[in-house]
Short mmCIF file of the C-alpha atoms (twelve columns), coordinates in Angstrom:
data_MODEL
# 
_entry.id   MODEL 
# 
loop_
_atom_site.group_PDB 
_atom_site.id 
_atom_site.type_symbol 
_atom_site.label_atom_id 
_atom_site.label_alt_id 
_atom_site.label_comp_id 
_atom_site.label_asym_id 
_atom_site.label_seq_id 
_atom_site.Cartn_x 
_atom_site.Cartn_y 
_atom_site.Cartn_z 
_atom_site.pdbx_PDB_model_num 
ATOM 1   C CA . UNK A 1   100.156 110.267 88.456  1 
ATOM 2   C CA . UNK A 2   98.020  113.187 89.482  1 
ATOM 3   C CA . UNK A 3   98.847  116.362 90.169  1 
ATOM 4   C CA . UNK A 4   101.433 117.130 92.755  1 
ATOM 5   C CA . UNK A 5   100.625 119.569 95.606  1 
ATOM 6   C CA . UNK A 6   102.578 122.109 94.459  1 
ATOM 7   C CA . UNK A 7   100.621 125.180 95.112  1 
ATOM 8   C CA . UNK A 8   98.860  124.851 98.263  1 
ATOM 9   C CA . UNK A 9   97.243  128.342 98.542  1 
ATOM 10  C CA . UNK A 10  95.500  126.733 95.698  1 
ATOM 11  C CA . UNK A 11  94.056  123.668 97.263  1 
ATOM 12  C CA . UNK A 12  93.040  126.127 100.411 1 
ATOM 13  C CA . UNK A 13  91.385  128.102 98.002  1 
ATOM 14  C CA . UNK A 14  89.668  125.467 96.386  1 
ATOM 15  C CA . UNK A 15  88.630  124.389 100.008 1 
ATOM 16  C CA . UNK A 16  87.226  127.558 100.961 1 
ATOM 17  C CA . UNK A 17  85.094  127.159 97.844  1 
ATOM 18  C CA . UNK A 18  83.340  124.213 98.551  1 
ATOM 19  C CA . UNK A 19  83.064  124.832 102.219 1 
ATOM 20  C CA . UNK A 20  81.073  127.931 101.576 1 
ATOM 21  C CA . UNK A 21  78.870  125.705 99.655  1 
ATOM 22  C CA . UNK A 22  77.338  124.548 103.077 1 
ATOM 23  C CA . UNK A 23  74.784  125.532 105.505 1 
ATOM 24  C CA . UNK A 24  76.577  127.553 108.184 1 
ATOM 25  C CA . UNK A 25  76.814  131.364 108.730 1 
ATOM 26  C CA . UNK A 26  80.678  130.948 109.431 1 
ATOM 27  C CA . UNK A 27  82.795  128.699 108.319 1 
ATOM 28  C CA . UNK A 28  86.624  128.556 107.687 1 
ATOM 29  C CA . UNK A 29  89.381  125.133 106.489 1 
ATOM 30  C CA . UNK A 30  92.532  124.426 108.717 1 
ATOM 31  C CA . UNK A 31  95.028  122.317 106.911 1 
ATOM 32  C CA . UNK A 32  94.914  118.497 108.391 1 
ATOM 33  C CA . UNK A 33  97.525  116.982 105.943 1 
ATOM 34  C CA . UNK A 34  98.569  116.881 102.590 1 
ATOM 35  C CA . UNK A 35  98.688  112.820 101.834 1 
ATOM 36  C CA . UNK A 36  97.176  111.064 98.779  1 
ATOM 37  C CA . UNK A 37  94.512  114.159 99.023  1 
ATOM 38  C CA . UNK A 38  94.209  117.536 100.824 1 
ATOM 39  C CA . UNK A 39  92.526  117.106 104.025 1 
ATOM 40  C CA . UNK A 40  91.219  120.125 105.574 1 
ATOM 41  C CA . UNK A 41  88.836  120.962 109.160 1 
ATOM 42  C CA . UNK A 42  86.207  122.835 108.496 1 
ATOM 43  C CA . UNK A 43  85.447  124.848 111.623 1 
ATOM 44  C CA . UNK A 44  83.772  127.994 113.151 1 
ATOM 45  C CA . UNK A 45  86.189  130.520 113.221 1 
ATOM 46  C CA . UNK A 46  84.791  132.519 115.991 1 
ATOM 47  C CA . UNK A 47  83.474  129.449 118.411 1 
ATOM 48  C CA . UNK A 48  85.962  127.407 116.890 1 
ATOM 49  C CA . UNK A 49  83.271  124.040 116.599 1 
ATOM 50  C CA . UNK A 50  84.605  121.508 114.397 1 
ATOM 51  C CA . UNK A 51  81.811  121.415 111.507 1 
ATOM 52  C CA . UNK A 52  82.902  118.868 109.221 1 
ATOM 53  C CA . UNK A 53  86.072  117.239 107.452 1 
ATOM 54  C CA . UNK A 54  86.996  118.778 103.652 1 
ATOM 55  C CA . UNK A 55  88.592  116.399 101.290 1 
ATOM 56  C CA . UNK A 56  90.046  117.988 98.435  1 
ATOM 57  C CA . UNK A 57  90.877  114.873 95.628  1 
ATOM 58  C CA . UNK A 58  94.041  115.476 93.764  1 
ATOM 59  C CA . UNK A 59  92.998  115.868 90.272  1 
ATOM 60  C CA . UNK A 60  92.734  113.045 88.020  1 
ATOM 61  C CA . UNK A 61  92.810  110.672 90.893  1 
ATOM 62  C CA . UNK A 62  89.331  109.372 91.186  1 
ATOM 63  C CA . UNK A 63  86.407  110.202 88.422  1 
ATOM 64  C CA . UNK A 64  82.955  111.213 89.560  1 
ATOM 65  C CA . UNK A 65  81.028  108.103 89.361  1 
ATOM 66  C CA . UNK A 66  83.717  106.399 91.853  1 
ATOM 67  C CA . UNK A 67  83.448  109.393 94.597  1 
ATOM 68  C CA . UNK A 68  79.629  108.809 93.902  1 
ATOM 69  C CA . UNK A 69  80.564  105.059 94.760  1 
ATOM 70  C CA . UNK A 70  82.249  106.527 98.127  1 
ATOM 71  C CA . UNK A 71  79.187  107.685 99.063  1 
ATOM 72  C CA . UNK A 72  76.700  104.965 98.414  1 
ATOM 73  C CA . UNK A 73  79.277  102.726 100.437 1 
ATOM 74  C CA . UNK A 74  79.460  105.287 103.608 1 
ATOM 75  C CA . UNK A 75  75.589  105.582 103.430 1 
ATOM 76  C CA . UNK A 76  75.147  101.518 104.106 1 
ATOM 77  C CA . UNK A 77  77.498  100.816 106.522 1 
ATOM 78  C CA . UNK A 78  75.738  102.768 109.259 1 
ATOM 79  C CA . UNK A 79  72.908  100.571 108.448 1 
ATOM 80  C CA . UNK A 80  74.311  97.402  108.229 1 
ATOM 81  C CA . UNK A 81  76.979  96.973  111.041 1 
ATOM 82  C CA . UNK A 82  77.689  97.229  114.087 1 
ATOM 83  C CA . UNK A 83  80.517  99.891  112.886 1 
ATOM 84  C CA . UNK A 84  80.089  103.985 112.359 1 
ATOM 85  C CA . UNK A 85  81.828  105.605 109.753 1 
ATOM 86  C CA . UNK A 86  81.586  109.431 108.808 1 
ATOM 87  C CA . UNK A 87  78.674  110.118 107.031 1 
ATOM 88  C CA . UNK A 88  78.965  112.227 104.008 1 
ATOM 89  C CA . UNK A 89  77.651  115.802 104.332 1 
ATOM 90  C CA . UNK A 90  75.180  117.395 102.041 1 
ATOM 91  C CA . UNK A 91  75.522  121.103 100.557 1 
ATOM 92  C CA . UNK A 92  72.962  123.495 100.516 1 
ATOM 93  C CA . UNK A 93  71.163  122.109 97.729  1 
ATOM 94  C CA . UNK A 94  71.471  118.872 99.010  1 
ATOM 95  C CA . UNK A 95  74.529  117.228 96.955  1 
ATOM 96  C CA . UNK A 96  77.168  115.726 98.196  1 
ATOM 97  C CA . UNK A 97  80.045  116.085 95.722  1 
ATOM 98  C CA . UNK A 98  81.469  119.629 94.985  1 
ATOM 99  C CA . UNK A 99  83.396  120.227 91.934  1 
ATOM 100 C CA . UNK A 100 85.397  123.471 92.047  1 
ATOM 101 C CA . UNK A 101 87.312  124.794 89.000  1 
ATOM 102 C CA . UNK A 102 90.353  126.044 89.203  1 
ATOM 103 C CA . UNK A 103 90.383  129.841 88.114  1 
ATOM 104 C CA . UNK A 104 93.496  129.682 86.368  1 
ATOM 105 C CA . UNK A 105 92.992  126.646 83.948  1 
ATOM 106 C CA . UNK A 106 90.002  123.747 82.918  1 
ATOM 107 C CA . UNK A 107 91.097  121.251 85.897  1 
ATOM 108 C CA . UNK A 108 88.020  120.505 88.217  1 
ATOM 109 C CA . UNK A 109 88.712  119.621 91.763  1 
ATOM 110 C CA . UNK A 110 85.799  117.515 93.875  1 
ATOM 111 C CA . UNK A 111 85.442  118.049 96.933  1 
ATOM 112 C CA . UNK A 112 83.832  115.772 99.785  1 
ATOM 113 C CA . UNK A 113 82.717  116.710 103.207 1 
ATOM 114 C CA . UNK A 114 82.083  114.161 105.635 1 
ATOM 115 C CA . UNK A 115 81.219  114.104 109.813 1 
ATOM 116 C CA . UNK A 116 83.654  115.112 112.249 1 
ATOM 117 C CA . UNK A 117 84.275  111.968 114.597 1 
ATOM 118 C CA . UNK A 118 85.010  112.657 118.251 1 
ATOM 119 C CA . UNK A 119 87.169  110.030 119.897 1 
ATOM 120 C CA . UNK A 120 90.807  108.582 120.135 1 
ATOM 121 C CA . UNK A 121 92.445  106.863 116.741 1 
ATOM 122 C CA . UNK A 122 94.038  103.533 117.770 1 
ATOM 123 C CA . UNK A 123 97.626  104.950 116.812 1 
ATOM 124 C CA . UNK A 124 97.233  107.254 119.760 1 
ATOM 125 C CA . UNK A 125 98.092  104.598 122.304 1 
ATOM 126 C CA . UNK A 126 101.162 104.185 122.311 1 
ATOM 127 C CA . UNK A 127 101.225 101.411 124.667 1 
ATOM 128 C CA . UNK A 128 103.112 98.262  122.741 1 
ATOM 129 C CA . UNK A 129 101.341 95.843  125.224 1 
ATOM 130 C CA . UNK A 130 98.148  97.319  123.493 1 
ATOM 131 C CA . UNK A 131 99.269  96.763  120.003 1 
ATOM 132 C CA . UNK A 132 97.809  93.047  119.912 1 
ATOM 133 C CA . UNK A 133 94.098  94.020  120.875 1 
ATOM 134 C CA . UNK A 134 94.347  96.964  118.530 1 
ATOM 135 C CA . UNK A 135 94.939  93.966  115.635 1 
ATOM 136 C CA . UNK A 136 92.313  92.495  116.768 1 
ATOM 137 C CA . UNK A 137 90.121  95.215  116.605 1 
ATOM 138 C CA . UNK A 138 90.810  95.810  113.102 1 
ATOM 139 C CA . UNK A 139 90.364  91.953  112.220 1 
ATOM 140 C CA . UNK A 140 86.791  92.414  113.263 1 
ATOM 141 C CA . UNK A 141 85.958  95.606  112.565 1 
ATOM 142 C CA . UNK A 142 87.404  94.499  108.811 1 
ATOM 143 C CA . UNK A 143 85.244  91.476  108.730 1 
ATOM 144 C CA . UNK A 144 82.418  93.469  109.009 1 
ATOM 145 C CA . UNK A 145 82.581  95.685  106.237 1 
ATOM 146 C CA . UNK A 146 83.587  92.623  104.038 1 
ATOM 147 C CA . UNK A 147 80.541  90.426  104.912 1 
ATOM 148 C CA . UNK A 148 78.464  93.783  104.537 1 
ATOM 149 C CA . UNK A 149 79.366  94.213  101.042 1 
ATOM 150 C CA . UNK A 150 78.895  90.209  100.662 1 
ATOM 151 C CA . UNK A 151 75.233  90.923  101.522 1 
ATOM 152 C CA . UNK A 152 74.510  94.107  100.053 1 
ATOM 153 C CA . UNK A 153 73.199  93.612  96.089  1 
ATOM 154 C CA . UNK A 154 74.812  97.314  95.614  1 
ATOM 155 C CA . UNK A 155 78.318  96.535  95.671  1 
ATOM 156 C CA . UNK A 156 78.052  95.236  92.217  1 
ATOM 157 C CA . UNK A 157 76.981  98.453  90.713  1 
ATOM 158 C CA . UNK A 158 79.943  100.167 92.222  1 
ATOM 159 C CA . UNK A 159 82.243  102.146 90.063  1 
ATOM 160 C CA . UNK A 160 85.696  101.662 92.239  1 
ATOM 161 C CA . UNK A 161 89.446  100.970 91.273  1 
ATOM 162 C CA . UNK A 162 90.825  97.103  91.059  1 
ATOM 163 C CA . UNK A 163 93.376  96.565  93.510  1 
ATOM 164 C CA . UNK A 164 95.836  93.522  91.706  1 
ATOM 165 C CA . UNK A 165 98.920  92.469  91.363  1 
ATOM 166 C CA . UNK A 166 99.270  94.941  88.012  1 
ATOM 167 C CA . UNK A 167 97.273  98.071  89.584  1 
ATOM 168 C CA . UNK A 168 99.886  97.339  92.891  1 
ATOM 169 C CA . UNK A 169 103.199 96.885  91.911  1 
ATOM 170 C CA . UNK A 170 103.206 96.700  87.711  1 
ATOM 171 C CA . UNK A 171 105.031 98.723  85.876  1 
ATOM 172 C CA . UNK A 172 101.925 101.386 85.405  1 
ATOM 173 C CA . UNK A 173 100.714 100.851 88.675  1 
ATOM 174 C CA . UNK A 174 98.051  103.187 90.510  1 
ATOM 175 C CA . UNK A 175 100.111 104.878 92.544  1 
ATOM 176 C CA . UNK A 176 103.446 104.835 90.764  1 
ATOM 177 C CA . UNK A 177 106.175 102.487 90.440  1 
ATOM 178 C CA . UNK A 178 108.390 101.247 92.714  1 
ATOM 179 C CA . UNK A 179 111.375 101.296 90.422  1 
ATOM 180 C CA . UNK A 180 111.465 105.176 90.655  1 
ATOM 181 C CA . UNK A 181 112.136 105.316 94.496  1 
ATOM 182 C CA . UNK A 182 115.159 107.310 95.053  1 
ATOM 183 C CA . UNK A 183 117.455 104.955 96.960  1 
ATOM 184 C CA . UNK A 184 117.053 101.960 94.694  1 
ATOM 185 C CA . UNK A 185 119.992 100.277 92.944  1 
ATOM 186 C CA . UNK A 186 120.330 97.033  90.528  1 
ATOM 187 C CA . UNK A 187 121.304 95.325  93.542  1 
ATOM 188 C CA . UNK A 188 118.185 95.920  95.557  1 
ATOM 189 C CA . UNK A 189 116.265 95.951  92.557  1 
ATOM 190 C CA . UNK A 190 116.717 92.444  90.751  1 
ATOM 191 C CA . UNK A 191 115.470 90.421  93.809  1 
ATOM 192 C CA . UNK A 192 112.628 93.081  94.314  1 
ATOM 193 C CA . UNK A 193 111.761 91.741  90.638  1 
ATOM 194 C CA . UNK A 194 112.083 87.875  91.155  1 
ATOM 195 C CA . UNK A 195 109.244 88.537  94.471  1 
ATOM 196 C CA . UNK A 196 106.980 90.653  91.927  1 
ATOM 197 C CA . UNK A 197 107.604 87.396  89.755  1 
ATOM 198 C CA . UNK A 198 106.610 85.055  92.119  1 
ATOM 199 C CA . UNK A 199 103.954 87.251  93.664  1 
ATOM 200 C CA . UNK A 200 102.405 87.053  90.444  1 
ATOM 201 C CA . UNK A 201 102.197 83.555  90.249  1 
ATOM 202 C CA . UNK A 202 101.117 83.218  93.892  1 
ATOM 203 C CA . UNK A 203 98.235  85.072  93.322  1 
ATOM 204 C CA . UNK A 204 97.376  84.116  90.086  1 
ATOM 205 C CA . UNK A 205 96.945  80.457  91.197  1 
ATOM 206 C CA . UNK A 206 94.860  81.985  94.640  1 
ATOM 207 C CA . UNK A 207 92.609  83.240  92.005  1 
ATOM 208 C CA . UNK A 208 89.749  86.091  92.510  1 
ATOM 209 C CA . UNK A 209 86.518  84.489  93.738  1 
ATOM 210 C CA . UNK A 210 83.485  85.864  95.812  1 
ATOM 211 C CA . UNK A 211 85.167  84.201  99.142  1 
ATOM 212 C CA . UNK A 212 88.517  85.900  98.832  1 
ATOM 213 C CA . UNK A 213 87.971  88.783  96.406  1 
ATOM 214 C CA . UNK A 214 85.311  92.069  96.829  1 
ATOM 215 C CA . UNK A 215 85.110  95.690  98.107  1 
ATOM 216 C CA . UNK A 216 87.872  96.747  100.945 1 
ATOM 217 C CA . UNK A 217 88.794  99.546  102.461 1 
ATOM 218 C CA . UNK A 218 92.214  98.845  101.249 1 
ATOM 219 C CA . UNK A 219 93.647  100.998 104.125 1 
ATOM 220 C CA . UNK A 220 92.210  99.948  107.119 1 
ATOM 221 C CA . UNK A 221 95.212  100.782 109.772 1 
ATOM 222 C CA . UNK A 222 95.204  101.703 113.098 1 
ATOM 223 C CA . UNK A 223 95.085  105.652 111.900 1 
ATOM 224 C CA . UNK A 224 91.673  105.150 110.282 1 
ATOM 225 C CA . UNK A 225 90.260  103.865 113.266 1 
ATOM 226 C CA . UNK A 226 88.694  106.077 116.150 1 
ATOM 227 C CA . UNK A 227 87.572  104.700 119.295 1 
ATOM 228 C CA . UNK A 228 84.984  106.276 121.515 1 
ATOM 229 C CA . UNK A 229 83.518  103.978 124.480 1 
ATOM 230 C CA . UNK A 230 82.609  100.930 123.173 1 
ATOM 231 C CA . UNK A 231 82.105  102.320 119.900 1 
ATOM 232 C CA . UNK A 232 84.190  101.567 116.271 1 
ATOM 233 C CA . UNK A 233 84.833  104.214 113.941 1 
ATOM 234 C CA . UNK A 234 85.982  103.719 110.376 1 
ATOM 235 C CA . UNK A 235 87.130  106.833 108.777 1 
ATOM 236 C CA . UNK A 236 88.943  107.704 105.237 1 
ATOM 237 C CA . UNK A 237 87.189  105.554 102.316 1 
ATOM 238 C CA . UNK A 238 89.220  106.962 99.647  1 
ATOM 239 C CA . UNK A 239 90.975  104.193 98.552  1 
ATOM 240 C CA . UNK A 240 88.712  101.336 98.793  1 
ATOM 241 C CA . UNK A 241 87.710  99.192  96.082  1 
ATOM 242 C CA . UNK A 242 88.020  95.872  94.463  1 
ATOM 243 C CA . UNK A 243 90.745  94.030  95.885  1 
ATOM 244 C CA . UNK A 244 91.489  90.309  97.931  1 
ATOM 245 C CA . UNK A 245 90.393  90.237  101.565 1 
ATOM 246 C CA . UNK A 246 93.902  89.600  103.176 1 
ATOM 247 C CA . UNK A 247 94.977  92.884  101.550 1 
ATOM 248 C CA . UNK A 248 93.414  94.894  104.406 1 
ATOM 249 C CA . UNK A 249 95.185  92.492  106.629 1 
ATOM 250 C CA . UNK A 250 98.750  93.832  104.512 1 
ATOM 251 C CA . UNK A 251 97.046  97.419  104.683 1 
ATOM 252 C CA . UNK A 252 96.905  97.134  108.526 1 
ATOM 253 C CA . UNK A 253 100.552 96.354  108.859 1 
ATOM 254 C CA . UNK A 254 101.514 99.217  106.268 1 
ATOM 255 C CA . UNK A 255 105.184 100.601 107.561 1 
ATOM 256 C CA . UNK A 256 105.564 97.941  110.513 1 
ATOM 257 C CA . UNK A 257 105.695 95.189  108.049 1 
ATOM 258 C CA . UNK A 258 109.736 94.241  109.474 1 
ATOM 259 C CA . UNK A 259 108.676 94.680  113.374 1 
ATOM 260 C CA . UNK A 260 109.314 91.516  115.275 1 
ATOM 261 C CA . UNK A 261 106.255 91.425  116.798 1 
ATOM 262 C CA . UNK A 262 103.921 91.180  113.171 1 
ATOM 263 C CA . UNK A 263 103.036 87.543  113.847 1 
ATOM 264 C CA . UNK A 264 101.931 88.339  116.832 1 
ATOM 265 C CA . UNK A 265 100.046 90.800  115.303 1 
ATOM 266 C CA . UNK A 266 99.003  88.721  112.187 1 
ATOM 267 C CA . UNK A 267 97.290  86.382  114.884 1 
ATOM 268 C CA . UNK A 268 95.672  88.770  116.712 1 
ATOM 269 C CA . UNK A 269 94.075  90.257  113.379 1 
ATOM 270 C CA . UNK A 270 93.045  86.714  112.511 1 
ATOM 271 C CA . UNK A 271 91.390  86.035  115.851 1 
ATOM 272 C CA . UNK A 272 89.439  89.017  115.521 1 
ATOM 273 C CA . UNK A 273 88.611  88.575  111.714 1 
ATOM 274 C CA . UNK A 274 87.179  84.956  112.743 1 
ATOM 275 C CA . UNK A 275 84.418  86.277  114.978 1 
ATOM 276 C CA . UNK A 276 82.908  87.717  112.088 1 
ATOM 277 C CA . UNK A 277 83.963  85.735  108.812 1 
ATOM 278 C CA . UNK A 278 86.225  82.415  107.984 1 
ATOM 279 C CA . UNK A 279 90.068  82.267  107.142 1 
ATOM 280 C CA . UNK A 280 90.943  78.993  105.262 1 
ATOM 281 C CA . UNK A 281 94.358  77.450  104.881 1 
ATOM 282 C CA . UNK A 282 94.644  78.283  101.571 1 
ATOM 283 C CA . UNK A 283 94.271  82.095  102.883 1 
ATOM 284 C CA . UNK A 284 96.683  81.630  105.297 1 
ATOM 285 C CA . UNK A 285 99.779  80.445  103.239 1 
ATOM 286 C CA . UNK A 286 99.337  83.990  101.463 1 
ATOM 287 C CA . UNK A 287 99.936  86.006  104.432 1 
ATOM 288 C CA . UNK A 288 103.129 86.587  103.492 1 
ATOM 289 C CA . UNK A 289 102.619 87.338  99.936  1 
ATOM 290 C CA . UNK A 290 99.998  90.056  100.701 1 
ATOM 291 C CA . UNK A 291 102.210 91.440  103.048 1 
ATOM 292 C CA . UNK A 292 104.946 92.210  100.609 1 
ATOM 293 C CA . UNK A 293 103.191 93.222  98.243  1 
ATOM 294 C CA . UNK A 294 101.470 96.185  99.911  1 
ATOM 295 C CA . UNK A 295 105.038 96.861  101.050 1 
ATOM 296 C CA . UNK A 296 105.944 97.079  97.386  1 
ATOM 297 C CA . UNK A 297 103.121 99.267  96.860  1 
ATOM 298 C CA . UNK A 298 104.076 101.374 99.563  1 
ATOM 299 C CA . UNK A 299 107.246 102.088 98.148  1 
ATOM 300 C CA . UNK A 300 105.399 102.976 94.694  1 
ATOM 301 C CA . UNK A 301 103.837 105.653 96.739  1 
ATOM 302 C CA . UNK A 302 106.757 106.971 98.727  1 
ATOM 303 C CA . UNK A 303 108.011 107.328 95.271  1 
ATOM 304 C CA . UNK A 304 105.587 109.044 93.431  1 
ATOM 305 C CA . UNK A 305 104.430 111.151 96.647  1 
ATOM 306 C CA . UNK A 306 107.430 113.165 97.694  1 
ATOM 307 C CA . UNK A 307 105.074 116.336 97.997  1 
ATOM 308 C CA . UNK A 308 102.946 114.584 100.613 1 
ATOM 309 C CA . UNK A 309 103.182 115.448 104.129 1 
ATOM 310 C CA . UNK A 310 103.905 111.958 106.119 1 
ATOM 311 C CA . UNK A 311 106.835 110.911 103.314 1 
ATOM 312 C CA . UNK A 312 109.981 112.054 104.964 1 
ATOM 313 C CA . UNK A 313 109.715 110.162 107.748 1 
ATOM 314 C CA . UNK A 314 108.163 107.020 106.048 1 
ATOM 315 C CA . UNK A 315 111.141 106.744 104.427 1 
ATOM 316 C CA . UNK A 316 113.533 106.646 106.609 1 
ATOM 317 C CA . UNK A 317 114.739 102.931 106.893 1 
ATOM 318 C CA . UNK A 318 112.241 102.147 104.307 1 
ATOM 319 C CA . UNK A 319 114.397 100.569 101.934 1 
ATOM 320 C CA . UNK A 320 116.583 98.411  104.478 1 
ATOM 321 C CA . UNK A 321 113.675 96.988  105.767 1 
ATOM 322 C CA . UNK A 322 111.774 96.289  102.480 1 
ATOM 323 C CA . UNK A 323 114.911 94.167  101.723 1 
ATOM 324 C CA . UNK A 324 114.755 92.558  104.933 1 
ATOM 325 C CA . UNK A 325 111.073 90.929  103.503 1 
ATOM 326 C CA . UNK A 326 112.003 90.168  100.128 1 
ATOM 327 C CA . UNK A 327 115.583 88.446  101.531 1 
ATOM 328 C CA . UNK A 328 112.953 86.626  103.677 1 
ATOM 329 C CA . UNK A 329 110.134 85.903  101.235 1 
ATOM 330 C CA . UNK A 330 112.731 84.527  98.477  1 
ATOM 331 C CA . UNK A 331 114.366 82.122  101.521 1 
ATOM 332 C CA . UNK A 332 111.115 80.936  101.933 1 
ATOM 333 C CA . UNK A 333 109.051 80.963  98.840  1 
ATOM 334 C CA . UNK A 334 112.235 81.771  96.165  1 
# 
């Protein structure tokens, strides 16, 4: 995995070097959260105006030609849907991807600056009576930006990670392995590995094909979308990539997946996914299986991520409610 964020004075540092790449007079980074990156606000320090959001990449994480994919992707979608997303924002000599080495070694941070959105992320209301229109927002808003990149002749030249059952929850996965999270024993792990098993097969029989398989956002939850008016925002593109559809229907559920109310929420996602693009049958029997298997990848990350800010209280209950799914996934597909 890539470096841990283990010296943060480092990553601000870092930060303050690429921000001073841009065009502004003043300019100063306020820590939003270390997660799979460092996320920092770029702001005015004597007016205090938000300029633009700072992404520092943890090292090794993504290569150059795939944050160079990012930003071909974010450039479209403004174009080509009814959605906004946060444009990327050029340097002073117009590029759009700073690299920043570190002073004390040969590893090169890269750096990506994008818009600051104004408006209200869906997670915000806290309203549970509000929770099924928020699915349904993110089934359409979803739709979009697959049929967009169904359309768009560019999406074939992009350079972006595979998102599979072996890049998810294998043994070398992306972002770790689930068999190093803390709390596991033999008796939580052995039915874990009978549902990777029959994931496996699931999937491999659902196949990859140009209706079910092509760019996604692959985290497309309620905390990457801001809503202003009648206006959708789609923010934080640094996971997408090759993957099936109905994983940004799993991504959308990511840390609810045990809540009683995820059919309801499943439907909702589906009603609003329809207005743009078709379900099938043979999409919906894998609901389920996408559904645990982003859990399982979730607990690859929780694993491999203890540095990161949100992990403490992700895991809390984590475990007992992963085995709550895969006690109910082996009942029913086992």
């Amino acid at each position: 995995m890539a470096t841990n964020f283990d010296n943060p004075e480092l990553f601000l540092w870092v930060a303050e070097q690429a921000a001073n790449r841009y065009p502004y007079d003043r300019i100063a980074c306020r820590l939003l959260a270390f997660s799979e990156n460092a996320t920092y606000l770029a702001y005015d320090p004597v007016t205090d105006e938000k300029l633009f959001v700072l992404r520092v990449g943890r090292p090794g994480y993504h290569t150059l030609e795939e944050y160079e994919s990012e930003i071909s992707w974010l450039r479209q979608i403004n174009d080509y849907t009814p959605l906004k997303v946060a444009n990327p924002v050029p340097a002073r000599d117009g590029s759009f991807i700073q690299q920043v080495a570190d002073p004390h070694g040969d590893t090169v941070y890269f750096c990506v600056a994008t818009e600051f959105l104004t408006g209200v992320t869906l997670e915000h209301d806290n309203d549970p009576a509000a929770a099924p229109s928020h699915f349904k927002t993110l089934g359409e808003t979803t739709a979009y930006l697959h049929r967009q990149t169904e359309i768009w002749n560019g999406a074939k030249t992009l350079v972006r990670p595979h998102w599979d059952v072996e890049t998810m929850i294998g043994p070398h996965a992306i972002w770790g392995d689930w068999r190093a999270y803390p709390e596991l024993t033999t008796e939580t792990q052995t039915p874990i590995e009978r549902c990777c098993q029959i994931i496996g097969r699931r999937l491999d029989r659902y196949g990859k094909t140009p209706q079910n398989y092509g760019i996604i956002h692959a985290d497309l939850r309620d905390t990457n979308i801001i809503v202003e008016g009648d206006v959708i925002k789609v923010i934080d593109f640094d996971d997408f990539g090759f993957g099936w559809h109905l994983h940004d229907l799993a991504g959308a559920l990511s840390f609810i997946e045990e809540r009683d109310d995820v059919p309801d929420l499943v439907n909702a996602w589906l009603d609003g996914y329809r207005r743009v693009m078709p379900i099938t049958d043979t999409d919906f029997v894998e609901i389920d299986t996408f559904i645990l298997q982003r859990r399982l990848q979730l607990m690859a990350w929780l694993a491999s991520h203890q540095d990161s800010t949100p992990v403490a209280g992700y895991m809390e209950g984590f475990l007992e409610g992963t085995m709550s799914l895969v006690e109910r996934y082996l009942r029913v597909f086992g």
